mmCIF file of C-alpha atoms and ligand atoms in Angstrom:
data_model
loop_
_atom_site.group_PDB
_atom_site.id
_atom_site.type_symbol
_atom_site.label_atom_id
_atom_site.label_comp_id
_atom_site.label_asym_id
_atom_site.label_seq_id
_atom_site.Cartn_x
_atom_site.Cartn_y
_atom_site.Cartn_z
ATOM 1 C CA UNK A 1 96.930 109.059 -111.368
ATOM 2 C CA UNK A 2 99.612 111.986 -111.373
ATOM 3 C CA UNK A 3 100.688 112.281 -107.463
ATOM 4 C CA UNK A 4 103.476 114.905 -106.720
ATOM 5 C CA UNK A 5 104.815 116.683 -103.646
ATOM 6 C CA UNK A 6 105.230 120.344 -102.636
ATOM 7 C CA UNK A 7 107.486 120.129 -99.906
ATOM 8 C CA UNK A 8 109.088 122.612 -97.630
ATOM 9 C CA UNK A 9 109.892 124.224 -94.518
ATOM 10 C CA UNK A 10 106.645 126.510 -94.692
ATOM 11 C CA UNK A 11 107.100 128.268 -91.854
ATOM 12 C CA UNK A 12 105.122 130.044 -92.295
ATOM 13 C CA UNK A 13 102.673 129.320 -95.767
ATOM 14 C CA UNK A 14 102.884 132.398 -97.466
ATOM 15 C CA UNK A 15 100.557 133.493 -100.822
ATOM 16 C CA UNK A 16 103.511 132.462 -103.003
ATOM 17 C CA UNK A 17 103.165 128.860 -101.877
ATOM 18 C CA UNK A 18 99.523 129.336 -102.433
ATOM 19 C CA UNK A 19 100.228 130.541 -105.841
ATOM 20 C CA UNK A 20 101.615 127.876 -107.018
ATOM 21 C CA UNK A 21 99.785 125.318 -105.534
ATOM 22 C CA UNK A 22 96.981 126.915 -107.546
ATOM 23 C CA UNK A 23 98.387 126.591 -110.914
ATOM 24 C CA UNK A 24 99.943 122.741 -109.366
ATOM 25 C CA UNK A 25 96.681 121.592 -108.537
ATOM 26 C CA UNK A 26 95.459 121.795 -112.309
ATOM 27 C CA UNK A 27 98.264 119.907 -113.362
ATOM 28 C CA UNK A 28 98.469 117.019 -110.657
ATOM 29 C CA UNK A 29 95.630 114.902 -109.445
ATOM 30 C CA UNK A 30 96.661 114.683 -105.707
ATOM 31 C CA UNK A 31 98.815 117.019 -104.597
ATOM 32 C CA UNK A 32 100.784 116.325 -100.713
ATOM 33 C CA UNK A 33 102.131 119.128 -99.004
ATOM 34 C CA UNK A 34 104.790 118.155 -96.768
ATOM 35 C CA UNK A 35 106.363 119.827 -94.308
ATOM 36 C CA UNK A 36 109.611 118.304 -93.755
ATOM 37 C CA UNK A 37 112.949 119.648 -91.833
ATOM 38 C CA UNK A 38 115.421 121.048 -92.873
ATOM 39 C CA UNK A 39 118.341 121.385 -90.353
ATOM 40 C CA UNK A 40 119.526 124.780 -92.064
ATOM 41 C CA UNK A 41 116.619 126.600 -90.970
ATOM 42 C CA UNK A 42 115.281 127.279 -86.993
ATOM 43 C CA UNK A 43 111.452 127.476 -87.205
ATOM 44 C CA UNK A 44 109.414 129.877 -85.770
ATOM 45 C CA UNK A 45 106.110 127.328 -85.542
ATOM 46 C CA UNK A 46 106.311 124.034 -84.306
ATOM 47 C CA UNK A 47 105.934 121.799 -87.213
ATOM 48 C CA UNK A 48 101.901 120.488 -85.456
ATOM 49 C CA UNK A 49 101.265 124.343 -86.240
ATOM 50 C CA UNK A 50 102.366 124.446 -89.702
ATOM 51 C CA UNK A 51 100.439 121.796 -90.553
ATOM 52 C CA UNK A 52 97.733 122.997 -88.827
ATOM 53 C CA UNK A 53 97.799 126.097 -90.352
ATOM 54 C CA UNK A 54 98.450 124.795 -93.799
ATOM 55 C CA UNK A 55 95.668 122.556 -93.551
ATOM 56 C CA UNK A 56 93.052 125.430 -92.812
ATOM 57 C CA UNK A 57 94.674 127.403 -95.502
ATOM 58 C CA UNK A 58 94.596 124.661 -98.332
ATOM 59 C CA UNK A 59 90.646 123.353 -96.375
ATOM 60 C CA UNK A 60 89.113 124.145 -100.550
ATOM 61 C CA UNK A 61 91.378 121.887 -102.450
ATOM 62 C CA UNK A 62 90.358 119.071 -102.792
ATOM 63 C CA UNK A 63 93.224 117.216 -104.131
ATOM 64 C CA UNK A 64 95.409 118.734 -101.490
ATOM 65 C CA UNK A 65 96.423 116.540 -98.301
ATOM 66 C CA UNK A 66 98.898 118.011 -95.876
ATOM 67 C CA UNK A 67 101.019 115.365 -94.528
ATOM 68 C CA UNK A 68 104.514 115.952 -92.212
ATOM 69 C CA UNK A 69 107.553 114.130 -92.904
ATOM 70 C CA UNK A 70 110.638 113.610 -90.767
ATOM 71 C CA UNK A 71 113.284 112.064 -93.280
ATOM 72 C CA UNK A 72 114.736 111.850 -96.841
ATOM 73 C CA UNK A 73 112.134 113.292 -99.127
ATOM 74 C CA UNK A 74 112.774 110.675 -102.120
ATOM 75 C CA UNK A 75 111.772 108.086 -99.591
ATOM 76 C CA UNK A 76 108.659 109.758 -98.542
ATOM 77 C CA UNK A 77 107.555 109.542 -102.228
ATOM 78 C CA UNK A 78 108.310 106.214 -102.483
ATOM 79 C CA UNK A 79 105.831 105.779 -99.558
ATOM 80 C CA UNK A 80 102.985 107.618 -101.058
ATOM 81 C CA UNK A 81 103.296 106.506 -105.108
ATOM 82 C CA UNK A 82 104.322 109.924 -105.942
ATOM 83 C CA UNK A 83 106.557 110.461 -109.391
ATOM 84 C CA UNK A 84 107.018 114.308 -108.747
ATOM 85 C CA UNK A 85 108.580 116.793 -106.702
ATOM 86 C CA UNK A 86 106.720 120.318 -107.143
ATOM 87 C CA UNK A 87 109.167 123.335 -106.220
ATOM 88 C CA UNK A 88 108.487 126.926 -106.762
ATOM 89 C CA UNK A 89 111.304 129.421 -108.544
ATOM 90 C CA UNK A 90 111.678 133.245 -107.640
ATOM 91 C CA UNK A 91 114.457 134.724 -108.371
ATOM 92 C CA UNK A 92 117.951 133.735 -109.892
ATOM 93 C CA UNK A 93 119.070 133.363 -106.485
ATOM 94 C CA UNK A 94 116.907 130.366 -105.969
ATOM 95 C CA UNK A 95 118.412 128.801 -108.508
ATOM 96 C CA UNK A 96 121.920 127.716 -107.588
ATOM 97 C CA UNK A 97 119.867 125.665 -104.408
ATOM 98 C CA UNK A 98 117.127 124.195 -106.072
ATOM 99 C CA UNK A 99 119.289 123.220 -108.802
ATOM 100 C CA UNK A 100 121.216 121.176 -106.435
ATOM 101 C CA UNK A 101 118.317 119.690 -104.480
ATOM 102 C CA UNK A 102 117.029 118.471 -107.580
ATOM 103 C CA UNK A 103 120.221 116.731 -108.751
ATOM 104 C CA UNK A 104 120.365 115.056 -105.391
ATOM 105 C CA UNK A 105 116.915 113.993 -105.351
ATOM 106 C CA UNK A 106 117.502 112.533 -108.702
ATOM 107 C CA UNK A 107 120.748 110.887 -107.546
ATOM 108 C CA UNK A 108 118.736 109.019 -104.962
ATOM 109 C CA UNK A 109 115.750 108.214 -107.011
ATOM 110 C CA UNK A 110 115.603 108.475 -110.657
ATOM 111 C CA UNK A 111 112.023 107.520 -111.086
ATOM 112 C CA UNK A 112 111.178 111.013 -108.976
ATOM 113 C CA UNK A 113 111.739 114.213 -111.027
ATOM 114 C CA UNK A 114 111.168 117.589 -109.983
ATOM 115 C CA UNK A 115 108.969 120.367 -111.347
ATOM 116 C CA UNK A 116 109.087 123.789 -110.995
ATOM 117 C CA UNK A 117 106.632 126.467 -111.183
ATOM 118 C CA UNK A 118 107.911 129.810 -111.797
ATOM 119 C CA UNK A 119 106.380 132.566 -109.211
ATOM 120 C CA UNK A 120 103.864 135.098 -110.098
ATOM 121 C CA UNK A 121 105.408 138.532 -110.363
ATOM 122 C CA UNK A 122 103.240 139.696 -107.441
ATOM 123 C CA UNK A 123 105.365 137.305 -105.272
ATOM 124 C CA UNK A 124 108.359 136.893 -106.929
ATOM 125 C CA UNK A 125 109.998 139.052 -103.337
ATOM 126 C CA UNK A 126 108.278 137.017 -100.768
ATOM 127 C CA UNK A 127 109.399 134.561 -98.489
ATOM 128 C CA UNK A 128 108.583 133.263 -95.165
ATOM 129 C CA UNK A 129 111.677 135.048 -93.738
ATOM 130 C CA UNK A 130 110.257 138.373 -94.968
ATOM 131 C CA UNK A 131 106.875 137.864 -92.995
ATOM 132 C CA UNK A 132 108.325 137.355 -89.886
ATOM 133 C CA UNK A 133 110.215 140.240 -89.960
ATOM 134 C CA UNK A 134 107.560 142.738 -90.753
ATOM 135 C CA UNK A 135 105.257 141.300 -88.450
ATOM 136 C CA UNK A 136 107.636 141.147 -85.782
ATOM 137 C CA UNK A 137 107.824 144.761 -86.014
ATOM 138 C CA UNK A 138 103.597 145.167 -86.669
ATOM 139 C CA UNK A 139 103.907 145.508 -90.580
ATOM 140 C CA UNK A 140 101.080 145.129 -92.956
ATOM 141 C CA UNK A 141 101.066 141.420 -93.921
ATOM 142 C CA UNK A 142 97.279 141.341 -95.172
ATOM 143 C CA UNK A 143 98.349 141.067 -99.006
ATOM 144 C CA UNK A 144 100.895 138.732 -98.378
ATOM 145 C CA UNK A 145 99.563 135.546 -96.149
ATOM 146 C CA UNK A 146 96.509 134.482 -95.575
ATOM 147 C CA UNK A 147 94.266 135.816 -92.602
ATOM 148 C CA UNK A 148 94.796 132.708 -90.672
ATOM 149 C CA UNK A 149 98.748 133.026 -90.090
ATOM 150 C CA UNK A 150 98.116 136.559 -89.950
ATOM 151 C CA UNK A 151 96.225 135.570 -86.616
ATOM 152 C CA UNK A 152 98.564 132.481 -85.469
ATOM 153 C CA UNK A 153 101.828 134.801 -85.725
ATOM 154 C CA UNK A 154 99.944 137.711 -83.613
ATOM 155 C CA UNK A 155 98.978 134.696 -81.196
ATOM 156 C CA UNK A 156 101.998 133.533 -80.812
ATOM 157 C CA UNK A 157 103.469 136.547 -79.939
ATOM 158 C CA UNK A 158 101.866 137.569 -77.833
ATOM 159 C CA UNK A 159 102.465 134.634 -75.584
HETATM 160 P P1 ADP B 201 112.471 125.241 -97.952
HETATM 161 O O1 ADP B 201 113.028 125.336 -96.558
HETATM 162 O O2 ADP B 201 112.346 123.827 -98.447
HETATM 163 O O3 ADP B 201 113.153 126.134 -98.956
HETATM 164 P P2 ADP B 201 110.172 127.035 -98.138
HETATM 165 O O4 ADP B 201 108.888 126.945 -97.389
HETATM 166 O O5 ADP B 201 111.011 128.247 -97.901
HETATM 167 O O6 ADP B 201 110.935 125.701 -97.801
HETATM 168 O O7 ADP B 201 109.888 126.937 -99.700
HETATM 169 C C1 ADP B 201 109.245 125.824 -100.278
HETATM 170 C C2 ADP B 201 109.246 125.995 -101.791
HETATM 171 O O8 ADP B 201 108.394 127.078 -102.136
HETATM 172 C C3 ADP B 201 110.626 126.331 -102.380
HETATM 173 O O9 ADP B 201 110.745 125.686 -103.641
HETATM 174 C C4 ADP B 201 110.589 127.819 -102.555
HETATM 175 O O10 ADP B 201 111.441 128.251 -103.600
HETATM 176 C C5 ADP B 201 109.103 128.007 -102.924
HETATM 177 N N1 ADP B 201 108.646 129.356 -102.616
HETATM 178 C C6 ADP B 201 108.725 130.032 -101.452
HETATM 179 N N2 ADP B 201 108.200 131.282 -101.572
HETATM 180 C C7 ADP B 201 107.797 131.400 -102.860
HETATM 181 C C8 ADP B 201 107.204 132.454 -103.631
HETATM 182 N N3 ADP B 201 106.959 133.654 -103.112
HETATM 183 N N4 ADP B 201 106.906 132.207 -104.931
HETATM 184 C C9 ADP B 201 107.192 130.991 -105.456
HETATM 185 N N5 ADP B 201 107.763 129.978 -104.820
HETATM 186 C C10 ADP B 201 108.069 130.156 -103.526
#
């Protein structure tokens, strides 16, 4: 059984992550998206409501668990038999980073390699950080996350 992980900060899930966990979930039996921290980055959503809103988002899969995961990454896939690490490419600038992470992950654990899906040119531009800023200002998000952070990020600012 092929077991990977996509993990990330996925704050929030955008349809690029969706995107490739489309074209990951042909590819892998079971699939764990993990939302894990990373210290470089201050979330907006706690990480309960990430997972809460991934696991709405991803409710059709159903090789997809959504899991949360406070820790080295290598060792989480240890814990859960899983071989490879599933990362999405955009642009060059993603590069220099990923490239990195993977060495490091490698470094750690050489029986976990990581696989990247290239984005779809649709949304090869978006990231979580662009989302939040349009809708912090009201912009159109509809073609760019799906309805249900649409609705959390509206909620949640208007607490
Ligand atoms: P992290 O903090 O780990 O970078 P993100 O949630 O920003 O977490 O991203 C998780 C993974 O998804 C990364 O590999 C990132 O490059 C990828 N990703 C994010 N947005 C897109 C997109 N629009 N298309 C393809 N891959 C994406």
């Amino acid at each position: 059984m092929k077991i990977a992980i996509y993990p990330g900060s996925f704050d929030p899930i955008t349809n690029g992550h969706i995107d490739i966990l489309n074209r990951a979930s042909t590819v892998f039996d079971k699939i764990y998206v993990t939302v894990l921290t990373n210290p470089k980055k201050e979330c907006f959503f706690t990480k309960e409501e990430r997972v809460e809103i991934i696991k709405e988002t991803v409710k059709d899969f159903d090789n997809i668990e959504v899991t949360f995961y406070d820790g080295l990454l290598v060792d989480y896939a240890e814990k859960v038999n899983a071989t490879t690490i599933i990362r999405g490419l955009r642009a060059v600038s993603d590069f220099e980073y990923e490239f990195q992470l993977a060495l490091t992950n490698r470094e750690l654990n050489d029986h976990v390699d990581t696989v990247f899906f290239m984005t779809s040119k649709d949304y090869s531009y978006l990231s979580s950080g662009l989302v939040k800023q349009l809708s912090n200002f009201n912009g159109n998000i509809s073609n760019l996350v799906p309805q249900i952070v649409q609705d959390k990020l509206k909620e949640k600012r208007e607490k």
